[in-house]
Short mmCIF file of C-alpha atoms in Angstrom, two decimals:
data_model
loop_
_atom_site.label_atom_id
_atom_site.label_comp_id
_atom_site.label_asym_id
_atom_site.label_seq_id
_atom_site.Cartn_x
_atom_site.Cartn_y
_atom_site.Cartn_z
CA MET A 225 57.90 142.84 40.12
CA ARG A 226 54.64 140.95 40.19
CA GLU A 227 54.52 137.32 39.17
CA ALA A 228 54.00 136.81 35.48
CA ALA A 229 50.50 135.85 34.34
CA PHE A 230 51.99 133.91 31.43
CA VAL A 231 51.80 130.36 32.80
CA ILE A 232 52.95 127.19 31.03
CA SER A 233 51.62 124.23 33.00
CA ASP A 234 53.07 121.60 30.73
CA PRO A 235 55.80 121.74 28.07
CA CYS A 236 53.40 120.28 25.55
CA ASP A 237 50.74 122.92 26.13
CA GLU A 238 50.36 125.87 23.82
CA PRO A 239 52.72 128.53 25.23
CA VAL A 240 50.32 131.41 24.83
CA ASN A 241 47.45 131.97 27.24
CA ALA A 242 45.53 134.36 25.01
CA PRO A 243 42.76 135.52 27.43
CA ALA A 244 45.26 136.22 30.21
CA LEU A 245 47.59 138.11 27.89
CA SER A 246 44.68 140.13 26.50
CA ASN A 247 43.56 141.11 30.00
CA MET A 248 47.09 142.13 30.99
CA ALA A 249 47.54 144.29 27.92
CA ALA A 250 44.15 145.92 28.50
CA GLN A 251 45.03 146.70 32.10
CA ARG A 252 48.31 148.32 31.04
CA ARG A 253 46.57 150.46 28.42
CA ASN A 254 43.91 151.52 30.93
CA LEU A 255 46.56 152.51 33.45
CA ILE A 256 48.37 154.67 30.93
CA GLN A 257 45.18 156.20 29.56
CA SER A 258 43.87 156.93 33.05
CA HIS A 259 46.33 159.82 33.29
CA GLN A 260 44.43 161.60 30.53
CA SER A 261 41.35 162.00 32.71
CA TRP A 262 43.44 163.67 35.42
CA THR A 263 44.46 166.49 33.12
CA ASP A 264 41.57 166.77 30.67
CA ASP A 265 40.06 169.77 32.47
CA LEU A 266 43.27 171.79 32.59
CA PRO A 267 43.14 174.77 30.20
CA LEU A 268 45.72 175.10 27.44
CA CYS A 269 47.97 178.14 27.59
CA GLN A 270 47.02 180.66 24.91
CA LEU A 271 50.41 182.39 25.08
CA CYS A 272 52.05 179.39 23.49
CA GLY A 273 52.35 177.76 20.06
CA VAL A 274 53.74 174.39 18.97
CA GLY A 275 55.12 173.33 15.61
CA THR A 276 55.99 169.76 14.62
CA ALA A 277 57.37 167.73 11.73
CA THR A 278 57.75 163.98 11.41
CA ASN A 279 61.01 162.20 10.73
CA CYS A 280 62.21 161.87 7.16
CA GLU A 281 64.83 159.90 5.24
CA TYR A 282 65.86 161.11 1.78
CA GLY A 283 66.43 158.88 -1.20
CA PRO A 284 68.95 159.50 -4.01
CA ASN A 285 66.32 161.54 -5.86
CA GLY A 286 65.85 163.85 -2.86
CA LYS A 287 62.36 162.60 -2.02
CA GLY A 288 61.72 161.95 1.65
CA VAL A 289 60.05 158.98 3.31
CA GLN A 290 58.84 158.77 6.90
CA SER A 291 60.59 155.85 8.57
CA HIS A 292 58.49 155.52 11.75
CA PRO A 293 55.49 157.14 13.49
CA ASN A 294 56.05 160.42 15.31
CA GLU A 295 57.64 159.79 18.72
CA ASP A 296 57.76 163.33 20.14
CA GLY A 297 55.34 164.75 22.69
CA HIS A 298 54.64 168.09 24.34
CA LEU A 299 52.51 169.79 27.00
CA ARG A 300 51.34 173.40 27.48
CA PHE A 301 48.95 174.04 30.34
CA ARG A 302 47.83 176.93 32.48
CA GLY A 303 47.31 175.99 36.10
CA GLU A 304 45.98 177.92 39.07
CA ASP A 305 47.72 180.62 41.06
CA GLY A 306 49.65 182.01 38.07
CA CYS A 307 51.29 178.69 37.27
CA PHE A 308 52.18 177.64 33.71
CA LEU A 309 53.75 174.36 32.60
CA TYR A 310 55.38 173.55 29.24
CA GLY A 311 57.38 170.60 28.00
CA VAL A 312 58.88 168.98 24.93
CA PHE A 313 59.59 165.24 24.96
CA ASN A 314 61.80 163.49 22.43
CA GLY A 315 60.89 159.82 22.30
CA TYR A 316 62.83 156.99 20.68
CA ASP A 317 62.03 153.35 19.88
CA GLY A 318 58.37 154.32 20.11
CA GLY A 319 56.39 157.24 21.52
CA ARG A 320 55.01 155.52 24.63
CA VAL A 321 57.42 157.04 27.14
CA ALA A 322 57.10 160.55 25.70
CA SER A 323 53.30 160.34 25.77
CA PHE A 324 53.20 158.89 29.27
CA ALA A 325 55.66 161.47 30.63
CA ALA A 326 53.67 164.40 29.20
CA GLN A 327 50.48 163.13 30.84
CA CYS A 328 51.88 161.98 34.16
CA LEU A 329 54.20 164.96 34.69
CA THR A 330 51.26 167.33 34.25
CA ALA A 331 49.27 165.40 36.86
CA GLU A 332 52.24 165.52 39.25
CA LEU A 333 52.69 169.28 38.99
CA LEU A 334 49.39 171.00 38.22
CA LEU A 335 46.86 169.28 40.47
CA GLY A 336 47.52 171.34 43.58
CA GLN A 337 51.17 170.49 44.21
CA LEU A 338 52.43 174.01 43.43
CA ASN A 339 51.28 177.37 44.76
CA SER A 340 52.55 180.93 45.04
CA SER A 341 53.83 180.44 48.59
CA HIS A 342 56.50 177.95 47.52
CA THR A 343 60.13 179.00 47.67
CA ASP A 344 62.70 178.26 44.96
CA ALA A 345 63.94 175.29 46.99
CA ASP A 346 60.37 173.98 47.27
CA VAL A 347 59.84 174.23 43.52
CA ARG A 348 63.09 172.44 42.71
CA ARG A 349 62.23 169.67 45.17
CA ILE A 350 58.74 169.23 43.70
CA LEU A 351 60.11 169.14 40.15
CA THR A 352 62.68 166.49 41.08
CA GLN A 353 60.04 164.40 42.83
CA ALA A 354 57.72 164.67 39.83
CA PHE A 355 60.33 163.25 37.47
CA ASP A 356 61.01 160.43 39.92
CA VAL A 357 57.29 159.58 40.08
CA VAL A 358 57.03 159.62 36.28
CA GLU A 359 59.94 157.20 35.97
CA LYS A 360 58.62 154.78 38.59
CA SER A 361 55.03 155.00 37.37
CA TYR A 362 56.03 154.22 33.82
CA PHE A 363 57.93 151.10 34.82
CA GLU A 364 54.91 150.00 36.88
CA THR A 365 52.81 150.11 33.71
CA ILE A 366 55.17 147.67 31.97
CA ASP A 367 55.89 145.57 35.06
CA ASP A 368 53.75 142.64 33.92
CA ALA A 369 55.21 142.77 30.43
CA LEU A 370 58.76 142.71 31.78
CA ALA A 371 57.93 139.75 34.04
CA GLU A 372 56.30 137.91 31.16
CA LYS A 373 59.31 138.63 28.95
CA ALA A 374 61.70 137.26 31.59
CA HIS A 375 59.54 134.17 32.05
CA LEU A 376 59.44 133.40 28.34
CA SER A 377 63.18 134.02 27.97
CA ASN A 378 63.82 131.40 30.65
CA TYR A 379 61.41 129.04 28.90
CA LEU A 380 63.59 129.24 25.79
CA LEU A 381 66.79 128.31 27.57
CA PRO A 382 69.27 126.56 25.24
CA HIS A 383 68.97 122.80 24.91
CA ASN A 384 65.39 122.72 26.19
CA GLU A 385 64.39 119.49 24.49
CA ASN A 386 60.78 119.78 25.70
CA VAL A 387 60.09 122.79 23.45
CA SER A 388 58.79 121.94 20.01
CA PHE A 389 59.55 123.99 16.92
CA HIS A 390 55.95 125.29 16.85
CA GLN A 391 56.11 126.30 20.51
CA ASN A 392 59.48 127.95 20.01
CA GLN A 393 58.14 129.99 17.11
CA LYS A 394 55.10 131.08 19.12
CA VAL A 395 57.24 132.20 22.03
CA GLN A 396 59.67 134.07 19.77
CA GLU A 397 56.77 136.00 18.23
CA ARG A 398 55.42 136.88 21.65
CA LEU A 399 58.85 138.00 22.84
CA LYS A 400 59.07 140.38 19.87
CA GLU A 401 55.68 141.84 20.77
CA LEU A 402 56.73 142.31 24.39
CA GLU A 403 60.02 143.91 23.40
CA GLN A 404 58.18 146.47 21.30
CA GLU A 405 55.84 147.12 24.21
CA VAL A 406 58.50 147.74 26.85
CA SER A 407 61.39 149.23 24.86
CA GLY A 408 62.03 152.90 24.28
CA GLY A 409 62.59 156.01 26.29
CA ALA A 410 62.43 159.78 26.07
CA MET A 411 64.37 162.94 26.73
CA ALA A 412 62.55 165.89 28.27
CA VAL A 413 62.87 169.63 28.74
CA VAL A 414 60.23 171.23 30.97
CA ALA A 415 59.59 174.89 31.72
CA LEU A 416 57.63 176.01 34.76
CA ILE A 417 56.53 179.60 35.35
CA LEU A 418 55.38 180.36 38.90
CA ASN A 419 55.18 183.80 40.52
CA ASN A 420 56.49 185.12 37.19
CA LYS A 421 59.72 183.20 37.72
CA LEU A 422 61.09 180.66 35.26
CA TYR A 423 62.36 177.20 36.15
CA ILE A 424 63.85 174.77 33.62
CA ALA A 425 64.13 171.03 34.30
CA SER A 426 65.86 168.85 31.71
CA VAL A 427 66.75 165.21 31.21
CA GLY A 428 68.72 164.46 28.06
CA THR A 429 69.46 166.46 24.94
CA ASN A 430 66.48 168.74 24.30
CA ARG A 431 67.11 172.48 24.63
CA ALA A 432 65.67 175.61 26.26
CA LEU A 433 66.39 179.10 24.90
CA LEU A 434 65.30 182.40 26.41
CA CYS A 435 65.33 185.49 24.18
CA LYS A 436 65.09 188.86 25.95
CA SER A 437 64.92 192.35 24.48
CA SER A 438 66.33 194.97 26.86
CA SER A 439 65.43 198.63 27.07
CA ASP A 440 68.65 199.66 25.30
CA GLY A 441 67.75 197.64 22.20
CA GLN A 442 69.85 194.54 22.92
CA ASN A 443 68.42 191.13 21.98
CA GLN A 444 69.96 188.55 24.30
CA VAL A 445 69.71 184.78 23.76
CA LEU A 446 70.37 182.47 26.70
CA GLN A 447 70.72 178.72 26.42
CA ILE A 448 69.61 177.43 29.80
CA GLY A 449 71.63 174.38 30.78
CA ARG A 450 73.75 172.00 28.75
CA PRO A 451 72.64 168.75 27.11
CA HIS A 452 73.25 165.55 29.04
CA SER A 453 75.28 163.98 26.26
CA THR A 454 78.39 161.88 25.86
CA ASP A 455 80.53 164.99 25.28
CA ASN A 456 79.36 166.80 28.44
CA GLU A 457 82.36 166.93 30.77
CA GLU A 458 80.27 167.03 33.94
CA GLU A 459 78.30 163.99 32.83
CA LEU A 460 81.50 162.13 31.96
CA GLN A 461 82.85 162.89 35.43
CA ARG A 462 79.60 161.59 36.96
CA LEU A 463 79.92 158.35 34.98
CA ALA A 464 83.61 158.04 35.87
CA ALA A 465 82.74 158.23 39.57
CA LEU A 466 80.48 155.20 39.02
CA GLY A 467 83.31 153.21 37.43
CA VAL A 468 82.49 153.81 33.76
CA ASP A 469 85.41 154.63 31.45
CA PRO A 470 84.72 158.20 30.22
CA ALA A 471 87.18 157.91 27.34
CA ARG A 472 85.26 154.94 25.94
CA VAL A 473 81.95 156.77 26.35
CA ARG A 474 83.27 159.83 24.55
CA GLN A 475 84.68 157.72 21.74
CA ALA A 476 81.48 155.68 21.35
CA ALA A 477 79.40 158.91 21.31
CA GLN A 478 76.31 156.84 22.15
CA ILE A 479 75.00 154.69 24.97
CA ALA A 480 72.62 151.96 23.80
CA GLY A 481 71.84 153.84 20.61
CA GLN A 482 71.36 157.31 22.10
CA SER A 483 73.75 160.19 22.79
CA SER A 484 72.03 161.08 26.08
CA THR A 485 73.42 160.15 29.49
CA ARG A 486 70.09 160.87 31.21
CA ARG A 487 66.70 159.72 29.98
CA LEU A 488 63.23 158.62 31.03
CA GLY A 489 62.29 154.97 30.64
CA ASP A 490 64.54 152.63 28.62
CA TYR A 491 64.53 149.54 30.84
CA ARG A 492 67.66 148.17 29.14
CA VAL A 493 69.99 150.85 30.51
CA LYS A 494 68.16 151.04 33.84
CA PHE A 495 67.89 147.34 34.75
CA SER A 496 70.26 145.52 32.41
CA TYR A 497 73.19 147.94 32.19
CA GLY A 498 75.54 145.18 33.35
CA GLU A 499 74.90 143.42 30.05
CA ILE A 500 75.89 146.52 28.05
CA ASP A 501 79.63 146.43 27.43
CA LEU A 502 80.11 150.18 27.76
CA LEU A 503 78.32 150.26 31.14
CA SER A 504 79.25 146.83 32.49
CA THR A 505 81.79 148.24 34.98
CA ALA A 506 79.30 150.64 36.60
CA LYS A 507 78.87 150.23 40.38
CA SER A 508 75.30 151.59 40.24
CA LYS A 509 72.76 152.76 37.69
CA PRO A 510 74.73 155.03 35.30
CA VAL A 511 71.91 156.37 33.09
CA VAL A 512 69.42 158.18 35.30
CA ALA A 513 66.17 160.14 35.04
CA GLU A 514 67.13 162.78 37.62
CA PRO A 515 66.54 166.23 36.09
CA GLU A 516 69.00 169.10 36.13
CA ILE A 517 67.06 172.14 37.33
CA HIS A 518 67.89 175.77 36.58
CA GLY A 519 66.11 178.68 38.20
CA SER A 520 64.52 180.65 39.30
CA GLN A 521 64.95 183.43 36.79
CA SER A 522 62.71 186.44 37.19
CA LEU A 523 60.55 187.36 34.20
CA ASP A 524 59.53 190.75 35.60
CA ASN A 525 59.84 193.43 32.90
CA VAL A 526 61.08 190.82 30.42
CA THR A 527 60.01 191.17 26.80
CA GLY A 528 60.84 188.29 24.51
CA PHE A 529 60.03 184.61 24.19
CA LEU A 530 60.96 181.18 25.50
CA LEU A 531 61.78 178.32 23.13
CA LEU A 532 61.76 174.59 23.90
CA LEU A 533 63.34 172.51 21.13
CA SER A 534 63.46 168.76 20.62
CA GLU A 535 66.76 167.07 19.82
CA GLY A 536 65.52 166.34 16.30
CA LEU A 537 65.01 170.03 15.52
CA ILE A 538 68.41 170.97 16.95
CA ASN A 539 70.20 168.23 15.04
CA ALA A 540 68.51 169.10 11.75
CA LEU A 541 69.61 172.73 11.95
CA GLU A 542 73.12 171.88 13.14
CA SER A 543 73.51 169.23 10.42
CA ALA A 544 72.67 171.81 7.77
CA HIS A 545 74.69 174.78 9.01
CA GLY A 546 76.94 173.53 11.80
CA PRO A 547 76.44 173.97 15.55
CA GLU A 548 78.13 177.34 15.98
CA GLN A 549 75.15 179.61 15.30
CA ALA A 550 72.16 177.28 15.72
CA ASN A 551 70.71 179.18 18.68
CA GLN A 552 70.97 182.53 16.95
CA GLU A 553 69.52 181.17 13.73
CA ILE A 554 66.44 179.66 15.33
CA VAL A 555 65.80 182.83 17.34
CA ALA A 556 66.10 184.95 14.19
CA MET A 557 63.60 182.70 12.41
CA VAL A 558 61.14 182.91 15.32
CA ALA A 559 61.40 186.70 15.60
CA ALA A 560 60.91 187.10 11.85
CA GLU A 561 57.78 184.91 11.91
CA LEU A 562 56.42 186.67 15.00
CA ALA A 563 56.55 189.93 13.08
CA LEU A 564 54.68 188.32 10.18
CA GLN A 565 51.97 186.31 11.89
CA SER A 566 49.64 186.81 14.84
CA SER A 567 49.00 183.09 15.43
CA LEU A 568 51.66 181.51 17.65
CA GLU A 569 50.72 178.10 16.32
CA ALA A 570 51.38 179.32 12.77
CA VAL A 571 54.66 180.94 13.87
CA ALA A 572 55.97 177.73 15.44
CA GLN A 573 54.90 175.60 12.49
CA SER A 574 56.45 178.01 9.98
CA VAL A 575 59.79 177.91 11.78
CA VAL A 576 59.80 174.10 11.86
CA GLU A 577 58.96 174.02 8.15
CA ARG A 578 61.84 176.43 7.46
CA VAL A 579 64.30 174.19 9.25
CA LYS A 580 62.91 171.15 7.46
CA ARG A 581 63.24 172.86 4.07
CA LEU A 582 66.73 174.14 4.87
CA HIS A 583 67.84 170.64 5.86
CA HIS A 584 66.44 169.16 2.66
CA ASP A 585 67.96 171.87 0.45
CA VAL A 586 71.42 171.27 1.88
CA TYR A 587 71.07 167.56 1.18
CA VAL A 588 70.04 167.96 -2.47
CA SER A 589 72.68 170.67 -3.03
CA GLY A 590 75.50 168.13 -2.71
CA ARG A 591 77.56 170.66 -0.77
CA GLN A 592 80.03 170.06 2.01
CA ARG A 593 77.41 169.37 4.69
CA ALA A 594 75.11 167.30 2.45
CA PRO A 595 76.32 163.94 3.88
CA PHE A 596 75.13 165.08 7.32
CA CYS A 597 71.61 165.75 6.05
CA SER A 598 70.47 162.42 4.62
CA ARG A 599 67.78 162.11 7.29
CA HIS A 600 66.28 163.91 10.26
CA GLU A 601 64.28 162.79 13.27
CA ASP A 602 60.94 164.14 14.53
CA MET A 603 61.06 167.87 15.22
CA THR A 604 59.12 169.85 17.83
CA LEU A 605 59.30 173.56 18.67
CA LEU A 606 57.36 175.21 21.50
CA ILE A 607 57.19 179.02 21.66
CA ARG A 608 56.00 180.90 24.73
CA THR A 609 55.87 184.67 24.37
CA LEU A 610 56.79 186.94 27.27
CA ASP A 611 55.02 190.29 26.95
CA TYR A 612 55.96 190.16 23.27
CA PRO A 613 53.93 192.44 20.94
CA PRO A 614 52.01 190.36 18.38
CA ALA A 615 51.93 191.15 14.69
CA ASP A 616 48.99 193.49 14.08
CA ALA A 617 48.25 192.25 10.57
CA ALA A 618 48.74 189.32 8.26
CA PRO A 619 51.52 189.40 5.63
CA ALA A 620 50.86 191.54 2.60
CA GLN A 621 49.60 189.72 -0.46
CA GLY A 622 52.41 188.39 -2.59
CA GLU A 623 54.89 187.85 0.25
CA GLU A 624 56.42 184.45 -0.20
CA ASP A 625 57.30 181.96 2.46
CA GLY A 626 61.02 181.92 3.12
CA ILE A 627 61.56 185.60 2.24
CA VAL A 628 62.50 188.03 4.97
CA GLY A 629 62.86 191.74 4.90
CA GLU A 630 62.89 194.78 7.12
CA VAL A 631 60.60 195.34 10.06
CA GLU A 632 58.65 198.51 10.54
CA PRO A 633 59.32 198.99 14.28
CA GLN A 634 56.07 200.78 15.06
CA ARG A 635 53.87 198.10 13.49
CA GLY A 636 55.89 194.89 13.71
CA ARG A 637 55.53 194.08 10.00
CA ILE A 638 58.13 192.45 7.76
CA TYR A 639 58.32 193.69 4.20
CA PRO A 640 59.89 191.57 1.47
CA VAL A 641 63.30 192.29 0.06
CA SER A 642 65.31 190.69 -2.71
CA VAL A 643 67.39 188.58 -0.35
CA PRO A 644 66.08 185.09 0.54
CA TYR A 645 66.32 183.75 4.05
CA SER A 646 69.59 181.81 4.27
CA ASN A 647 68.24 178.34 3.50
CA SER A 648 71.40 176.81 2.07
CA GLN A 649 73.87 179.61 1.51
CA SER A 650 76.57 178.23 3.76
CA THR A 651 78.66 175.11 3.49
CA SER A 652 79.91 175.49 7.04
CA LYS A 653 78.06 177.79 9.41
CA THR A 654 75.69 180.68 8.88
CA SER A 655 75.96 183.94 10.80
CA VAL A 656 72.61 185.49 11.56
CA THR A 657 72.59 189.10 10.44
CA LEU A 658 69.87 191.19 11.98
CA SER A 659 69.60 194.01 9.46
CA LEU A 660 70.14 194.44 5.76
CA VAL A 661 73.21 196.68 5.60
CA MET A 662 75.68 196.62 2.71
CA PRO A 663 79.15 197.39 4.15
CA SER A 664 82.27 197.95 2.12
CA GLN A 665 84.92 195.68 3.66
CA ASN A 666 85.79 192.04 3.15
CA THR A 667 84.75 189.79 6.06
CA LEU A 668 81.74 189.44 8.31
CA THR A 669 82.57 189.47 12.01
CA ASN A 670 80.21 187.66 14.36
CA GLY A 671 81.43 188.49 17.84
CA THR A 672 84.83 186.90 18.14
CA ASN A 673 84.08 184.36 15.41
CA THR A 674 84.34 185.00 11.68
CA ALA A 675 82.20 183.05 9.23
CA SER A 676 81.10 183.31 5.65
CA THR A 677 77.42 183.45 4.82
CA LEU A 678 77.89 183.49 1.07
CA GLU A 679 78.93 180.98 -1.56
CA GLU A 680 82.58 180.02 -1.82
CA GLY A 681 84.53 182.55 -3.84
CA THR A 682 82.09 185.36 -3.12
CA PRO A 683 83.58 188.38 -1.31
CA THR A 684 81.99 188.78 2.12
CA PRO A 685 81.67 192.10 3.96
CA ARG A 686 83.71 192.47 7.15
CA SER A 687 82.39 195.59 8.81
CA GLN A 688 78.73 195.75 9.79
CA SER A 689 76.72 198.41 11.52
CA PRO A 690 75.83 197.63 15.17
CA THR A 691 72.37 196.46 14.10
CA ALA A 692 73.77 193.81 11.81
CA THR A 693 75.76 191.53 14.09
CA LEU A 694 75.25 188.99 16.85
CA GLN A 695 77.76 188.72 19.67
CA SER A 696 78.17 185.37 21.41
CA THR A 697 79.64 184.25 24.70
CA ASN A 698 79.53 180.76 26.18
CA THR A 699 79.81 179.40 29.71
CA GLN A 700 79.58 175.90 31.07
CA THR A 701 75.90 176.11 31.96
CA GLN A 702 74.49 178.67 29.57
CA SER A 703 75.35 180.64 26.47
CA SER A 704 74.21 184.12 25.56
CA SER A 705 74.01 186.12 22.39
CA SER A 706 73.07 189.73 21.88
CA SER A 707 72.36 191.97 18.97
CA SER A 708 72.41 195.74 19.03
CA GLY A 709 69.73 197.81 17.45
CA ASP A 710 66.26 199.08 18.13
CA GLY A 711 64.98 195.80 19.59
CA ARG A 712 63.62 194.61 16.26
CA LEU A 713 65.34 192.32 13.82
CA PHE A 714 65.42 194.62 10.80
CA ARG A 715 65.55 198.31 10.04
CA GLN A 716 62.55 200.46 9.36
CA ARG A 717 61.56 200.88 5.76
CA GLY A 718 58.43 202.02 4.01
CA SER A 719 56.31 199.62 2.00
CA GLN A 720 55.85 200.34 -1.66
CA ALA A 721 54.26 198.02 -4.19
CA ALA A 722 56.77 197.06 -6.84
CA LYS A 723 55.41 197.37 -10.40
CA PRO A 724 57.10 195.88 -13.45
CA ASP A 725 58.50 198.28 -16.04
CA GLU A 726 57.95 198.09 -19.80
CA THR A 727 60.41 195.18 -20.05
CA GLY A 728 58.51 193.18 -17.42
CA ARG A 729 61.23 193.57 -14.79
CA VAL A 730 60.58 194.58 -11.20
CA PRO A 731 62.83 197.38 -9.87
CA PRO A 732 65.19 196.23 -7.09
CA TYR A 733 64.15 196.84 -3.50
CA VAL A 734 67.68 197.81 -2.51
CA ASP A 735 69.84 200.47 -4.12
CA PHE A 736 73.31 198.98 -4.61
CA THR A 737 74.84 202.09 -6.24
CA GLN A 738 77.00 202.92 -3.22
CA PHE A 739 78.10 199.29 -2.92
CA TYR A 740 79.17 199.08 -6.57
CA ARG A 741 80.98 202.41 -6.33
CA LEU A 742 82.99 201.28 -3.29
CA TRP A 743 83.59 197.85 -4.75
CA GLY A 744 84.79 199.33 -7.98
CA GLY A 745 87.18 201.60 -6.16
CA ASP A 746 88.72 198.69 -4.25
CA HIS A 747 88.79 196.24 -7.17
CA SER A 748 89.22 198.43 -10.22
CA GLU A 749 91.83 196.16 -11.79
CA GLY A 750 89.81 193.00 -11.25
CA GLN A 751 86.65 194.58 -12.61
CA SER A 752 88.30 195.78 -15.81
CA ALA A 753 89.51 192.26 -16.46
CA HIS A 754 86.07 190.76 -15.95
CA GLY A 755 84.03 193.36 -17.72
CA GLY A 756 82.71 195.22 -14.70
CA LEU A 757 80.34 194.45 -11.87
CA GLY A 758 76.69 195.23 -11.43
CA PRO A 759 73.42 194.55 -13.19
CA GLN A 760 73.84 194.00 -16.91
#
């Protein structure tokens, strides 16, 4: 590190050299901002949309308050030679690292470093090098601040009788400013498309999902890679090889305030890990910025979309409904919005707003999962379509946000039905049903897992048609889900305007006659005791 510019020539002097500090801060800002000019001329990808929401903490009355500025970042650029680059960055303790990484990583990958002649091995090597450059470049931008911080910390050694109370106070204030300037880090998930092949590079706990519709009508959802978290067995083994106790890491569930075992920035765990009790036994740097790279995966003849999700979005959905069906739920939301709206930006934002509303509704409901939903972090969703047909028209007038219905396959439209999207219907986990079918049995089967999507005490159908279920399988590095059907989320149905009758009521969209007949046959005794079932 360079020598600190913060010089104290005499103990009685004022401890703050204001002009020097101002120049140093300006130089650091200029260095960070200089990356913007490198990428300003790169065109944004028009096949992509991004939705965001800031963090929120709920009070007893259910009203939310933002606790800190947004710390997430993202990138979505179209380079030369058929190259596309996307990324979602989840910052913490400030958004500096996320912002820097988004700018610098773009400059390291889209300014001539990649071309169509590169092999898979070349691409993986270039991606790894780019992350390494981002990490080193970021620490160079805070080098002076770290040196100044170390210098001032030594100046305040205990029992330094030459330091007056006024000087001590000044130095303490400056140390707080420096800590805010140098602290923080970020997790990243980056998607690169080159030669119509997909590569995913990840550091930390963000997530990449690939949804593909096959020719036989199957919708398959792949989670590419696993989060680098304190419950990842491979990461625990890596830490154990460095001398860190994996049992303690698993029990603590966090390392220096974060669940990630890999991250960008965060000088504390990179340079001062020996002072952190959990990492003090490590023989070398335990928390690293080396990305895990998956790919290539060919996108030839693939119809679907790619999703990049920040940790905050994932956690909000899992807090509300449990982790079991989070991937399927988010994909169902995206597909439903894609059928409604032609703007990818509007689609991504609508999905984020749905998750935000779902999370809030579970909290105010006071149900079983309410304690997990008292707050959520910043949320970011990036959607990149892959030969996916856009909606050909805006939603019909009167369709309300949060209501889903059946898709007309030929036109990609969603028509409203009398069933709301499952905002807060589950106290445990929510199975994503992909068509509105009213079966006659008692439980809903979702692959090999069974889960209720209705309120407690409400009978739940067991047997669904093939178009109404998701099947899930999981492996160590990726999970997949598929749904049978015609490739769309909901069954075809004509659109008819509902008009109120003479009593002011609107006729139901769905005919439940067959359901009530079957239900009555199976529960005739119970129905006679309770006065029957059906609309009164």
